[in-house]
mmCIF file with all atom_site columns, C-alpha atoms and ligand atoms in Angstrom:
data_model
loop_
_atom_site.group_PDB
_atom_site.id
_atom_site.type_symbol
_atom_site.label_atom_id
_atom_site.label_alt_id
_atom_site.label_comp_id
_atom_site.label_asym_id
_atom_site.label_entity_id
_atom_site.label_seq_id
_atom_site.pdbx_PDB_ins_code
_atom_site.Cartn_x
_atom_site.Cartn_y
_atom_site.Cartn_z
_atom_site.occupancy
_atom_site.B_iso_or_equiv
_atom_site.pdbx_formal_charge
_atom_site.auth_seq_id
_atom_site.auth_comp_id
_atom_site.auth_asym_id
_atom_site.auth_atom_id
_atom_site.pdbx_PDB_model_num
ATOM   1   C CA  . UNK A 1 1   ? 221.388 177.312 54.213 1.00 82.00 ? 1372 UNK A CA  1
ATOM   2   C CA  . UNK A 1 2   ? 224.397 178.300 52.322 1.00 87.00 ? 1373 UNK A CA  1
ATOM   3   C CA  . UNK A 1 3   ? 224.324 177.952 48.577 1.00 92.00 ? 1374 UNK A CA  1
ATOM   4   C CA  . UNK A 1 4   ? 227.401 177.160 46.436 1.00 95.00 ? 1375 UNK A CA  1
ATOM   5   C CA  . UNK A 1 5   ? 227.920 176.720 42.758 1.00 96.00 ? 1376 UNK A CA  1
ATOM   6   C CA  . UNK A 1 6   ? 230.003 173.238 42.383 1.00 96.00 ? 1377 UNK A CA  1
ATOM   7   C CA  . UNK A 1 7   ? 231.280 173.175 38.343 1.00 95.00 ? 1378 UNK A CA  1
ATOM   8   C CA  . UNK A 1 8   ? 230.364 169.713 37.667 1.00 89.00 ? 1379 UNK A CA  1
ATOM   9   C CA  . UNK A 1 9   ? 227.660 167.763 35.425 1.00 82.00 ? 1380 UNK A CA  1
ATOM   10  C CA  . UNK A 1 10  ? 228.774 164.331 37.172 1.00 85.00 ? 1381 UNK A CA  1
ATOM   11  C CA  . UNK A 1 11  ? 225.895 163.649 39.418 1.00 85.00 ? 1382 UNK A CA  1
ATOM   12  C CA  . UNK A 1 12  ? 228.402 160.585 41.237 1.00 82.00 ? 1383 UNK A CA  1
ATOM   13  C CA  . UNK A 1 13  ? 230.708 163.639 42.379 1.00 85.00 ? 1384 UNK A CA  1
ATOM   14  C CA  . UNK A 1 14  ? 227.685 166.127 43.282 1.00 89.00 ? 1385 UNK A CA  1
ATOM   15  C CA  . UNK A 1 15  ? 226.387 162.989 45.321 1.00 87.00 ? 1386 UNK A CA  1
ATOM   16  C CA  . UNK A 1 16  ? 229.542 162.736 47.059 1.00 81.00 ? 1387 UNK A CA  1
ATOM   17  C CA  . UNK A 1 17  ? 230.478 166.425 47.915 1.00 89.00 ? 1388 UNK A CA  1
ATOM   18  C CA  . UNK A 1 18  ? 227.216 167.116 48.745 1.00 90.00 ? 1389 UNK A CA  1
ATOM   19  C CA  . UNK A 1 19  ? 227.579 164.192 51.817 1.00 88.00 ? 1390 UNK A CA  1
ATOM   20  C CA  . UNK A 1 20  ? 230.558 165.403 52.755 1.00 85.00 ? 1391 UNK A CA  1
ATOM   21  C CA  . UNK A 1 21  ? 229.875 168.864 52.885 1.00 88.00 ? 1392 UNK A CA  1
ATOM   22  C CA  . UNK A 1 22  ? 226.174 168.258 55.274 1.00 87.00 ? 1393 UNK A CA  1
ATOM   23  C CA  . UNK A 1 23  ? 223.132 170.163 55.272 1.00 88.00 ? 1394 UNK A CA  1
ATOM   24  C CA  . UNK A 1 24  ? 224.872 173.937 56.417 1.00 86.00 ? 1395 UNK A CA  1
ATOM   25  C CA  . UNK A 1 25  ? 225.515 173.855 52.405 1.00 89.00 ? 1396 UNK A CA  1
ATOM   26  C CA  . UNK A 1 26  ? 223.215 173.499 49.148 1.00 91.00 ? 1397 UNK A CA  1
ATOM   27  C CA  . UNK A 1 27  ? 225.344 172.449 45.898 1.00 94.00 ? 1398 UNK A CA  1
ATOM   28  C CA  . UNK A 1 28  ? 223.481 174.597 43.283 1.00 94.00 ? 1399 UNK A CA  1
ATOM   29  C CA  . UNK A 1 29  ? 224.575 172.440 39.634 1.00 92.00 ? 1400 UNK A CA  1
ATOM   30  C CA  . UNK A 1 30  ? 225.818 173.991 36.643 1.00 95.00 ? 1401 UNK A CA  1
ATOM   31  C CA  . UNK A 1 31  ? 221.772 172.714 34.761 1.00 92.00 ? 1402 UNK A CA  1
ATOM   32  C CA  . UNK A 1 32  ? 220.940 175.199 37.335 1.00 92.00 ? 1403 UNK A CA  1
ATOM   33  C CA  . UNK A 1 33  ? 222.923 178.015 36.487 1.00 91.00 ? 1404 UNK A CA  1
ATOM   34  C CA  . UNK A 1 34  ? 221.381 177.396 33.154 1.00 93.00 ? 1405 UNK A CA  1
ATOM   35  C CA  . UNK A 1 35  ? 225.386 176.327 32.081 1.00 95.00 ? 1406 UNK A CA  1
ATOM   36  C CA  . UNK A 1 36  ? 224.844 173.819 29.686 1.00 93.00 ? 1407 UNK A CA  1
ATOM   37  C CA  . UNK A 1 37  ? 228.011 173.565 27.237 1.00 93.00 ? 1408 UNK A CA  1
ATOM   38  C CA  . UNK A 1 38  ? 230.817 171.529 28.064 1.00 90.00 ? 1409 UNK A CA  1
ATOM   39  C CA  . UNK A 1 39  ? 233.683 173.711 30.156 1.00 94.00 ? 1410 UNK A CA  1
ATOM   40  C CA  . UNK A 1 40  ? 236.809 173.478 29.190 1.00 93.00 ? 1411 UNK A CA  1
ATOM   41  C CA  . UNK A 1 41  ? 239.865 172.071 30.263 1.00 92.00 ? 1412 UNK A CA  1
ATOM   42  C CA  . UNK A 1 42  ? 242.818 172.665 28.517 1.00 95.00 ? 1413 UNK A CA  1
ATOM   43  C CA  . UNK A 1 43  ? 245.502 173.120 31.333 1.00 97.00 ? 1414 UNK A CA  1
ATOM   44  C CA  . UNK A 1 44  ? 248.318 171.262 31.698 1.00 97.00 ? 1415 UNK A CA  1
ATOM   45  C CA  . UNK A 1 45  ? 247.532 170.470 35.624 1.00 98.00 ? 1416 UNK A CA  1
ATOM   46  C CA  . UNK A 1 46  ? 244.900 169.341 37.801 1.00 98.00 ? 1417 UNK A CA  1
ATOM   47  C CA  . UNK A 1 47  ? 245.033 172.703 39.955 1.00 98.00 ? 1418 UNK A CA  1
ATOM   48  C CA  . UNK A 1 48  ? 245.112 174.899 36.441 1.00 98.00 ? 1419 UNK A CA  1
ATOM   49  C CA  . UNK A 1 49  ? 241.774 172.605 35.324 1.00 97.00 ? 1420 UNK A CA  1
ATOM   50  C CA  . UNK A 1 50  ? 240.334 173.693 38.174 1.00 98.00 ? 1421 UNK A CA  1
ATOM   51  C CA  . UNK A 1 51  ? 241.290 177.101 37.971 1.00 98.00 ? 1422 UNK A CA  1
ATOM   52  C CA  . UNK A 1 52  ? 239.799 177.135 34.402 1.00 98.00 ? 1423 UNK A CA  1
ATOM   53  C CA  . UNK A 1 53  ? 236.473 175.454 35.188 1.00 97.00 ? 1424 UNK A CA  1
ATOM   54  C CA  . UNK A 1 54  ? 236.032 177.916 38.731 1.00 98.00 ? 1425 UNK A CA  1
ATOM   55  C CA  . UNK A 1 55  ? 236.957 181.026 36.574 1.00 98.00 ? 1426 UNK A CA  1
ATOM   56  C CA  . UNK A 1 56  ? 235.122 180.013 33.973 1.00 98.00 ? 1427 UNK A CA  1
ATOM   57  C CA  . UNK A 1 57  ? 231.669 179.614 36.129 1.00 97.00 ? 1428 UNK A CA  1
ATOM   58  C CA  . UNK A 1 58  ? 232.663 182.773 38.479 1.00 97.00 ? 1429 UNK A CA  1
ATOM   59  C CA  . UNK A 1 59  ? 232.812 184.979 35.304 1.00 97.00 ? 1430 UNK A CA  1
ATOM   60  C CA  . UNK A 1 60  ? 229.027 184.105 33.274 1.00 96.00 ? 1431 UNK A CA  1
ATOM   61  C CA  . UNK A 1 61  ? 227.707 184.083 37.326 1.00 96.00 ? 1432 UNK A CA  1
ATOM   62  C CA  . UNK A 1 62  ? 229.254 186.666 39.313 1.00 96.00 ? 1433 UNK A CA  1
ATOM   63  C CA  . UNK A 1 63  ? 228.418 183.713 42.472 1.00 96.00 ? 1434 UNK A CA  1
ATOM   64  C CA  . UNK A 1 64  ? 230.698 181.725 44.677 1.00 96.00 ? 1435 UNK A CA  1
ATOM   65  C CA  . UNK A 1 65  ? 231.598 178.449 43.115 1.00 97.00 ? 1436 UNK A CA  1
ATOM   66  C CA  . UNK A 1 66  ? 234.116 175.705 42.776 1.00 97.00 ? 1437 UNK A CA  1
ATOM   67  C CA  . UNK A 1 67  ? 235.329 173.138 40.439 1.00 97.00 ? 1438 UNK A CA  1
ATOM   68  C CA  . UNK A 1 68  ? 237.495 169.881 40.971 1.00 96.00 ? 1439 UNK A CA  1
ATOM   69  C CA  . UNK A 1 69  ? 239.855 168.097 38.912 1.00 96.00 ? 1440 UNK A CA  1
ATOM   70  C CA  . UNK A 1 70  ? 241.054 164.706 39.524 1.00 95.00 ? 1441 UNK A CA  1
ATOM   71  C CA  . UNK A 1 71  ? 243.643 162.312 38.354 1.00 98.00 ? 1442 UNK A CA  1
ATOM   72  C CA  . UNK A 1 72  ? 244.961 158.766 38.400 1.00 98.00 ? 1443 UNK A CA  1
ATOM   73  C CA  . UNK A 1 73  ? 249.010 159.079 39.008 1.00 98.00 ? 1444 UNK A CA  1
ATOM   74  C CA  . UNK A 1 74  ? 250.318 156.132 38.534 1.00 98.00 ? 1445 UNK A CA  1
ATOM   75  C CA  . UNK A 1 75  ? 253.823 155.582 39.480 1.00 98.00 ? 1446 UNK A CA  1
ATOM   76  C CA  . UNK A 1 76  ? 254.969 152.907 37.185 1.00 98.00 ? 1447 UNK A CA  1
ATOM   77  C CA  . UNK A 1 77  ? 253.855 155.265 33.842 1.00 98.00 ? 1448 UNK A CA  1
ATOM   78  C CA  . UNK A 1 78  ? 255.308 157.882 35.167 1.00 98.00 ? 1449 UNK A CA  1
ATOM   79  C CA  . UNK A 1 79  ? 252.298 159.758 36.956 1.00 98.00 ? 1450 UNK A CA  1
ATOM   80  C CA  . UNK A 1 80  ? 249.811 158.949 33.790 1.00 97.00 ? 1451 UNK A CA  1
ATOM   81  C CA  . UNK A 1 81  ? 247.234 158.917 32.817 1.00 98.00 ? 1452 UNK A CA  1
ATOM   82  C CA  . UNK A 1 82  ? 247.381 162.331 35.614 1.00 98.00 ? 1453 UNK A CA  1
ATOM   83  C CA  . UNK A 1 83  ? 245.788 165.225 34.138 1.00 97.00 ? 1454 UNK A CA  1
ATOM   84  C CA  . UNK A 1 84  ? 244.951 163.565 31.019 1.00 97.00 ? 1455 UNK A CA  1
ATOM   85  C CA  . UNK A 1 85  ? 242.738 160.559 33.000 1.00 97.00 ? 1456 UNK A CA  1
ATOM   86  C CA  . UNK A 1 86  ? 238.935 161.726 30.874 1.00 94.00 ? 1457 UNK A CA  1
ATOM   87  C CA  . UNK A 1 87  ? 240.624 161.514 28.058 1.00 95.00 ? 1458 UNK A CA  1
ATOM   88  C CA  . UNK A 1 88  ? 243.310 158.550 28.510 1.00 98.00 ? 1459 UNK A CA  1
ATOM   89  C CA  . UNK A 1 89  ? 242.108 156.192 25.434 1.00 98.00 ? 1460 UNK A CA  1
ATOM   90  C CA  . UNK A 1 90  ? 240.018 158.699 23.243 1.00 96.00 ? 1461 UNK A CA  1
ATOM   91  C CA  . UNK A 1 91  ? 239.165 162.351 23.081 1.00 91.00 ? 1462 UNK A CA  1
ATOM   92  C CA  . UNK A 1 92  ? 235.487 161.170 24.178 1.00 86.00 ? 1463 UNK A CA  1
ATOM   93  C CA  . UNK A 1 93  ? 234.928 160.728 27.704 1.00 88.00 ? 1464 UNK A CA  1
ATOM   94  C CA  . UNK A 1 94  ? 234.718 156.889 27.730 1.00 96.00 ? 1465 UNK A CA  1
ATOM   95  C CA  . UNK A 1 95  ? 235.378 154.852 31.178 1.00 96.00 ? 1466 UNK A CA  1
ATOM   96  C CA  . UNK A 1 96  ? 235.744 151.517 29.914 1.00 97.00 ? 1467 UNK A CA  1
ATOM   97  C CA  . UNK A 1 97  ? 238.532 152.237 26.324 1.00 98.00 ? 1468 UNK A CA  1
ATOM   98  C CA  . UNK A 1 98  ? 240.073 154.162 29.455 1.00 98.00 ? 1469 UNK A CA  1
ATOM   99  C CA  . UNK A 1 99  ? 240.466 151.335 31.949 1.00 98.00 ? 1470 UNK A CA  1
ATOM   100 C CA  . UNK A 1 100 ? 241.292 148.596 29.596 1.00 98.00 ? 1471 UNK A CA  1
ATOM   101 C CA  . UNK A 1 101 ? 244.173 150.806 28.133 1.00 98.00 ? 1472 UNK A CA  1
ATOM   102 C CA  . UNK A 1 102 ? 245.550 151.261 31.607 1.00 98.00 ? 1473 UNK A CA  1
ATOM   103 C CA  . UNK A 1 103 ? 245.312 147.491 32.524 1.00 98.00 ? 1474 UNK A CA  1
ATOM   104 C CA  . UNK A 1 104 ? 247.121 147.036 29.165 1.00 98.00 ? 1475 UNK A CA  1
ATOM   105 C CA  . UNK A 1 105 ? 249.868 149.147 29.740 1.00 98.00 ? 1476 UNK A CA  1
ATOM   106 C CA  . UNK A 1 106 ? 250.456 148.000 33.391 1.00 98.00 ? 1477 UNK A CA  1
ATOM   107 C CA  . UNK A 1 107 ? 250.546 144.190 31.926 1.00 98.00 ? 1478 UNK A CA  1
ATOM   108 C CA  . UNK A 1 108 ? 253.330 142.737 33.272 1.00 97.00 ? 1479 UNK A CA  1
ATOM   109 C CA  . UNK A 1 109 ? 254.251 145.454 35.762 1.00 98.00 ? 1480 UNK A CA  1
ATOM   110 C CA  . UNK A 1 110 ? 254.940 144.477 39.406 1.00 97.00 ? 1481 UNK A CA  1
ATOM   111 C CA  . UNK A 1 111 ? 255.081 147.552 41.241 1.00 98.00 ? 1482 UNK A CA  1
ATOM   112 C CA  . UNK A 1 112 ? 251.709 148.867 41.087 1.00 98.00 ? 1483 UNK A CA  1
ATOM   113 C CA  . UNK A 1 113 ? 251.446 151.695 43.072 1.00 98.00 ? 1484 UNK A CA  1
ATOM   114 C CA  . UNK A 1 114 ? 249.253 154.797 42.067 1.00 98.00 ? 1485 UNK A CA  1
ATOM   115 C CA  . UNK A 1 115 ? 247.084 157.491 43.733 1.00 98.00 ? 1486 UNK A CA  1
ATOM   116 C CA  . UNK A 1 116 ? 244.274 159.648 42.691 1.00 98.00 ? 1487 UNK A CA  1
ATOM   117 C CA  . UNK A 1 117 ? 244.432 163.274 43.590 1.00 98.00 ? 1488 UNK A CA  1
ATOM   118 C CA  . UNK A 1 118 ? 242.424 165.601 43.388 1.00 97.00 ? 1489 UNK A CA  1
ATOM   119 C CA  . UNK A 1 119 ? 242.268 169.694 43.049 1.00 98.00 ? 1490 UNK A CA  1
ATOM   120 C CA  . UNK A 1 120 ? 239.821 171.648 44.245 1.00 98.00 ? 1491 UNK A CA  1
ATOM   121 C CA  . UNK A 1 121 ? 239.469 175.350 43.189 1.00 98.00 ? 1492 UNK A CA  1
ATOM   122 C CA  . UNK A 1 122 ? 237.469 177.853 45.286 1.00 98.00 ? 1493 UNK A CA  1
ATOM   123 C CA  . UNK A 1 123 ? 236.182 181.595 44.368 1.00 98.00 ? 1494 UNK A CA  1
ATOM   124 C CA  . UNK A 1 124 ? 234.776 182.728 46.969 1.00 96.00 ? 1495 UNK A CA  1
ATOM   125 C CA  . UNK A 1 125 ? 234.056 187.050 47.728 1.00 94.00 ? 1496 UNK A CA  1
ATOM   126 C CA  . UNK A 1 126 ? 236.352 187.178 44.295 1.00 93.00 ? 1497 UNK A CA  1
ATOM   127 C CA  . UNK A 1 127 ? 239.310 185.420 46.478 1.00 97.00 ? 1498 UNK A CA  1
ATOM   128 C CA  . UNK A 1 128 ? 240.870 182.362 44.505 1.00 98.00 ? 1499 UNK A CA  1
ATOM   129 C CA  . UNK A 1 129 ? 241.369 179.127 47.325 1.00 98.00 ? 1500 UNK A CA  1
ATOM   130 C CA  . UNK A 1 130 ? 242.923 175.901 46.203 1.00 98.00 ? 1501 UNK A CA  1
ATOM   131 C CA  . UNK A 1 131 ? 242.667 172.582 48.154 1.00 98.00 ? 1502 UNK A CA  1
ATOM   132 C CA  . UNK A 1 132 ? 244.470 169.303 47.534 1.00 98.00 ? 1503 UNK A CA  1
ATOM   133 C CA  . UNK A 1 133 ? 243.456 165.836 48.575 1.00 98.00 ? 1504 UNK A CA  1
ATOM   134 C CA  . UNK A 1 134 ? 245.430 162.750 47.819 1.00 98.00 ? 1505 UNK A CA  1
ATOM   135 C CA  . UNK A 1 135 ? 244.732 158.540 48.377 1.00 98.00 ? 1506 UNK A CA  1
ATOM   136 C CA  . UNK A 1 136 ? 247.552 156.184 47.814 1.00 98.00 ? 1507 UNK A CA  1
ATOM   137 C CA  . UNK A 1 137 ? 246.892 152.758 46.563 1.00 98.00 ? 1508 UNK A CA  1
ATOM   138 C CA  . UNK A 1 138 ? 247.800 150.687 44.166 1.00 98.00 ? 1509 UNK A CA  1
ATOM   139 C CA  . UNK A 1 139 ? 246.268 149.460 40.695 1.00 98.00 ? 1510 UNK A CA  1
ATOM   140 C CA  . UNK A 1 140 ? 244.708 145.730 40.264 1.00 98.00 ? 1511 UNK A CA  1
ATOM   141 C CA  . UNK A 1 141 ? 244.656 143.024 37.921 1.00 98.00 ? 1512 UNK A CA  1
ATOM   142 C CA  . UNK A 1 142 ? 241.748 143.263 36.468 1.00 98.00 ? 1513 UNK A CA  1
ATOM   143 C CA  . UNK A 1 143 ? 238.589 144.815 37.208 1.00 98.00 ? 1514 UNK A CA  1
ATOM   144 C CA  . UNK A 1 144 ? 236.810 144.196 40.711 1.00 98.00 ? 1515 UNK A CA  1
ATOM   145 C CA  . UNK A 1 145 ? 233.203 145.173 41.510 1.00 98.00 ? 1516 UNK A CA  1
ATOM   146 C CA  . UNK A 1 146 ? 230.800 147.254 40.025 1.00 95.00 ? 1517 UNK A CA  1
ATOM   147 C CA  . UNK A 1 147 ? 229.614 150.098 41.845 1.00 94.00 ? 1518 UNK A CA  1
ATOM   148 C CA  . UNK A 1 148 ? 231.358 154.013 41.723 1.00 90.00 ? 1519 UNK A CA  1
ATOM   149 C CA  . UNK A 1 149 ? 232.546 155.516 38.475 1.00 92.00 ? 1520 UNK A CA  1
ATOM   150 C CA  . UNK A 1 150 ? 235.702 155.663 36.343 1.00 95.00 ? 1521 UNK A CA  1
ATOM   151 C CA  . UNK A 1 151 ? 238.600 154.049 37.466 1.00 98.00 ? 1522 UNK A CA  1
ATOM   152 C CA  . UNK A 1 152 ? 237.100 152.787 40.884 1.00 97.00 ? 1523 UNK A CA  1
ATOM   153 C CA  . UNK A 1 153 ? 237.254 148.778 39.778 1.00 98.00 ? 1524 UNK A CA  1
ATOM   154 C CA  . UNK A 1 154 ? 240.667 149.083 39.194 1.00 98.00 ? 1525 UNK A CA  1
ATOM   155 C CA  . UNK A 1 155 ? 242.445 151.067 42.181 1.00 98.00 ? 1526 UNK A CA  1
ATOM   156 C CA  . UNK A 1 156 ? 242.604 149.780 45.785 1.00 98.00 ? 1527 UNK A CA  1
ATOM   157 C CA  . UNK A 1 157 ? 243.455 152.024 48.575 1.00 98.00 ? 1528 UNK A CA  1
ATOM   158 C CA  . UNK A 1 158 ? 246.358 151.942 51.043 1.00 98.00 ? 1529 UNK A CA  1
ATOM   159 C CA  . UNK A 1 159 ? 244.803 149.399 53.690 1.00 96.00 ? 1530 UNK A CA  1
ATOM   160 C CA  . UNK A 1 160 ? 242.097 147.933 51.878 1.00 96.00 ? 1531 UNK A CA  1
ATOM   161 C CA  . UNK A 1 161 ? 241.518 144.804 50.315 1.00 96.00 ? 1532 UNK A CA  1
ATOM   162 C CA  . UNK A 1 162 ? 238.740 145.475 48.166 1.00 98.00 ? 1533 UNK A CA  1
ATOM   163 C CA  . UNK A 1 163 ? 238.278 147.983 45.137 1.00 98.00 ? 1534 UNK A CA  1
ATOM   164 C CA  . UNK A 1 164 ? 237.181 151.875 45.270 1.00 97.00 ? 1535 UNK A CA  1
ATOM   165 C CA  . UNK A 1 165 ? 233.906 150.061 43.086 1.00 98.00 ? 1536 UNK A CA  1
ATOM   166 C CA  . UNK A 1 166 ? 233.245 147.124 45.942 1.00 98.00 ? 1537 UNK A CA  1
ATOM   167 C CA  . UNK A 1 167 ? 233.290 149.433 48.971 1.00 97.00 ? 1538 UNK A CA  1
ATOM   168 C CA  . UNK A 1 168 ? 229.713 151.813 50.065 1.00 94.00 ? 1539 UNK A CA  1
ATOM   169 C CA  . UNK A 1 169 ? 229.542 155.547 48.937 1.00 87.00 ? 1540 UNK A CA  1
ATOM   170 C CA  . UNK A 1 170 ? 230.235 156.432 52.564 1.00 89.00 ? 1541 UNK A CA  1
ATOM   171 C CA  . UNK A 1 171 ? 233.584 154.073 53.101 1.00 93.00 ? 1542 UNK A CA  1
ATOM   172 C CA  . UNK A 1 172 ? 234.999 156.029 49.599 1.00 92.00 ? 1543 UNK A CA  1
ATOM   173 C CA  . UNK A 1 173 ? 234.203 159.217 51.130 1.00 90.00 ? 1544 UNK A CA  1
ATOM   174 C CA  . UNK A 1 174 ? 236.293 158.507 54.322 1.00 93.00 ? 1545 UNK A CA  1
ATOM   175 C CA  . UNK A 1 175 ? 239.343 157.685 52.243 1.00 95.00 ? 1546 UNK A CA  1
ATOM   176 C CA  . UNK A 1 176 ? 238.737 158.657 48.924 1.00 95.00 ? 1547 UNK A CA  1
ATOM   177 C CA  . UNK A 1 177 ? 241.053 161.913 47.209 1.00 96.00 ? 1548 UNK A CA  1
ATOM   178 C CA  . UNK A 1 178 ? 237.541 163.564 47.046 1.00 93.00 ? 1549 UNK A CA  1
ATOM   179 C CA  . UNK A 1 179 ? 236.746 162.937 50.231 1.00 93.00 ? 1550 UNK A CA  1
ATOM   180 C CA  . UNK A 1 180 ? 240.066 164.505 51.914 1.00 96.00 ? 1551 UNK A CA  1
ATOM   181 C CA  . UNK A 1 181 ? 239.545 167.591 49.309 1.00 97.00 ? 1552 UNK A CA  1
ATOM   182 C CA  . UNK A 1 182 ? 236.437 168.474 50.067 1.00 93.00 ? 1553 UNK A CA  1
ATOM   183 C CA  . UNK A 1 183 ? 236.902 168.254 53.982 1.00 94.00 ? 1554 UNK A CA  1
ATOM   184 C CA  . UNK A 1 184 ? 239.556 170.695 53.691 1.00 96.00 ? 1555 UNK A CA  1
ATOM   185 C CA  . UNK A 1 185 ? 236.550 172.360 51.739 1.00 95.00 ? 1556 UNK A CA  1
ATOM   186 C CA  . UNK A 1 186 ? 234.053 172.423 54.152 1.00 91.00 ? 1557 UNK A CA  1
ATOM   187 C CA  . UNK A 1 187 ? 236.768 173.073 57.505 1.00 93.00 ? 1558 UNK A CA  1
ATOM   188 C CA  . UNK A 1 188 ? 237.939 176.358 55.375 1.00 95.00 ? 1559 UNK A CA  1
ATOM   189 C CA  . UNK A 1 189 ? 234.259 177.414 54.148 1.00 90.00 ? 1560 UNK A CA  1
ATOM   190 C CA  . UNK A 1 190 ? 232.852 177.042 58.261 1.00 85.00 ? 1561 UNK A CA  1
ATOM   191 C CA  . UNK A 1 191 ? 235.455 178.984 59.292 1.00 87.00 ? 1562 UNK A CA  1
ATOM   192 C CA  . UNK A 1 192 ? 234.327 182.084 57.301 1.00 84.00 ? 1563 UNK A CA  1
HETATM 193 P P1  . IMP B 2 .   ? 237.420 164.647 36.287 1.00 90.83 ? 191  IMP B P1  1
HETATM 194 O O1  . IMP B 2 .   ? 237.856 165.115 37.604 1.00 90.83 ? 191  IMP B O1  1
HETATM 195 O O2  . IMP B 2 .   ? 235.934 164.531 36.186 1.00 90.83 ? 191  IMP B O2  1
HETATM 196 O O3  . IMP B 2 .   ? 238.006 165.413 35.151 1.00 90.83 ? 191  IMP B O3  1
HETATM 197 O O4  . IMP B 2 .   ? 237.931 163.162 36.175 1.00 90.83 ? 191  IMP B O4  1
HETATM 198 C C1  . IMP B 2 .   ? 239.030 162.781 35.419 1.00 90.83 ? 191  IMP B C1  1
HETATM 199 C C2  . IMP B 2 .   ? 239.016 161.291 35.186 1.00 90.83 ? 191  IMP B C2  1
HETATM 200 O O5  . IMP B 2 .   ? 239.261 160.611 36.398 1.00 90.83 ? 191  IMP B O5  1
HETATM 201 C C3  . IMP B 2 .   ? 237.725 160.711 34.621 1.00 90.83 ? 191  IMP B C3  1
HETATM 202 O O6  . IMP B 2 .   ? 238.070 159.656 33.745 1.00 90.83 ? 191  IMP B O6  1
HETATM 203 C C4  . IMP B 2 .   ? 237.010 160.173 35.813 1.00 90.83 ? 191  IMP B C4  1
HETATM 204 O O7  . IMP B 2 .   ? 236.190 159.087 35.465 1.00 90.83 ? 191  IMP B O7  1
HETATM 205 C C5  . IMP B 2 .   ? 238.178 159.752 36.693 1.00 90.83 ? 191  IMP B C5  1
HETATM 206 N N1  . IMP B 2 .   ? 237.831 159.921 38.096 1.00 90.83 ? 191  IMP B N1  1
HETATM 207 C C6  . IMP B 2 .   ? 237.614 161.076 38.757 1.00 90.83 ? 191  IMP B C6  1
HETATM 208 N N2  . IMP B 2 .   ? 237.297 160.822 40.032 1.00 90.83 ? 191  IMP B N2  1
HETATM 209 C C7  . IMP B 2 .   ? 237.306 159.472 40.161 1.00 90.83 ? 191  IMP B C7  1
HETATM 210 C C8  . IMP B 2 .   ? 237.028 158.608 41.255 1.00 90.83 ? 191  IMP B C8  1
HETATM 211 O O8  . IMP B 2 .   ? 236.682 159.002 42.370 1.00 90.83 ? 191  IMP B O8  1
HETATM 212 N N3  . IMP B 2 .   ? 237.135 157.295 40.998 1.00 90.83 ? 191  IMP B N3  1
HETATM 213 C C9  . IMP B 2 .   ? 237.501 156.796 39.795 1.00 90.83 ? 191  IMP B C9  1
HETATM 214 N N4  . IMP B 2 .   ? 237.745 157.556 38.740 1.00 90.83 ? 191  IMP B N4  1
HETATM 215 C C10 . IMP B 2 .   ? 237.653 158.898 38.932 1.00 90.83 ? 191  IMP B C10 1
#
């Protein structure tokens, strides 16, 4: 089995890459790499993020790794929250300031379209790869359902009725951002 360094401490994400990407690969964590501090993230894009966090990884391991970056781009504000989704309300990391400041400032707003997209940086034999996966969809009313993580009760995808939080792990994968990034992932990594 293939081993991979993914730059990530959210065990959601590691769940879902690691279902996407089968058994052929093993997702060795950052705990494992004995990488414990927070990684930065101070681009001004989702693709230089995960530049940052890849590089970052590549250079204290010398291993193959990758790092994502995602963000809500909602039309209506203009592509916010976008790069600066972790961080939308406060400098902390904190889901729910974050999605009752977005349902505040699309009060009133009828055209509610949005997407998440994600970035996906790859180092791989010292080569730098990026891949892009995108879901359009658009934002609700208030929150629906409980499962997933960050911003999943509030965004419903193109063809859906129901919430990223109300739908299974699996159904996300198939349409989520994520889902479409890491595919491209896994098609360029089993070509090798
Ligand atoms: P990051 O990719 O971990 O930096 O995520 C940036 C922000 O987007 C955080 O607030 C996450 O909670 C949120 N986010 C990332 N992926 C998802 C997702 O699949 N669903 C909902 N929110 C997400």
């Amino acid at each position: 089995m293939k081993q991979i360094i993914f730059a990530t401490n959210n065990a959601h994400k590691l769940g879902e890459v690691q279902a996407v990407l089968g058994d052929e690969f093993r997702l060795v964590t950052l705990a494992e790499c004995g990488i414990t501090e927070d990684i930065p993230e101070t681009a001004a894009t989702l693709e230089g993020n995960a530049l940052q966090k890849a590089r970052y990884v590549h250079e204290r391991t010398g291993r193959d790794c990758f790092a994502d970056d995602t963000g809500l781009e909602v039309d209506a504000l203009g592509g916010e929250p976008g790069v600066r989704s972790a961080r939308y309300a406060t400098d902390g990391h904190d889901d729910e300031a974050n999605k009752r400041l977005l349902l505040e400032r699309m009060q009133g707003v009828e055209a509610r379209g949005a997407q998440f997209r994600t970035a996906i940086a790859l180092i791989i034999g010292g080569k730098e790869y990026l891949f892009e996966g995108i879901v359009r969809g658009n934002i609700t009313l208030e929150e629906q359902g409980n499962g997933g993580f960050g911003y999943d009760p509030l965004f419903v995808a193109e063809g859906c009725e129901q919430s990223f939080a109300e739908i299974s792990a699996e159904e996300k994968n198939e349409i989520s951002h994520r889902g479409r990034a890491v595919r491209k992932l896994a098609e360029f990594l089993q070509e090798l």
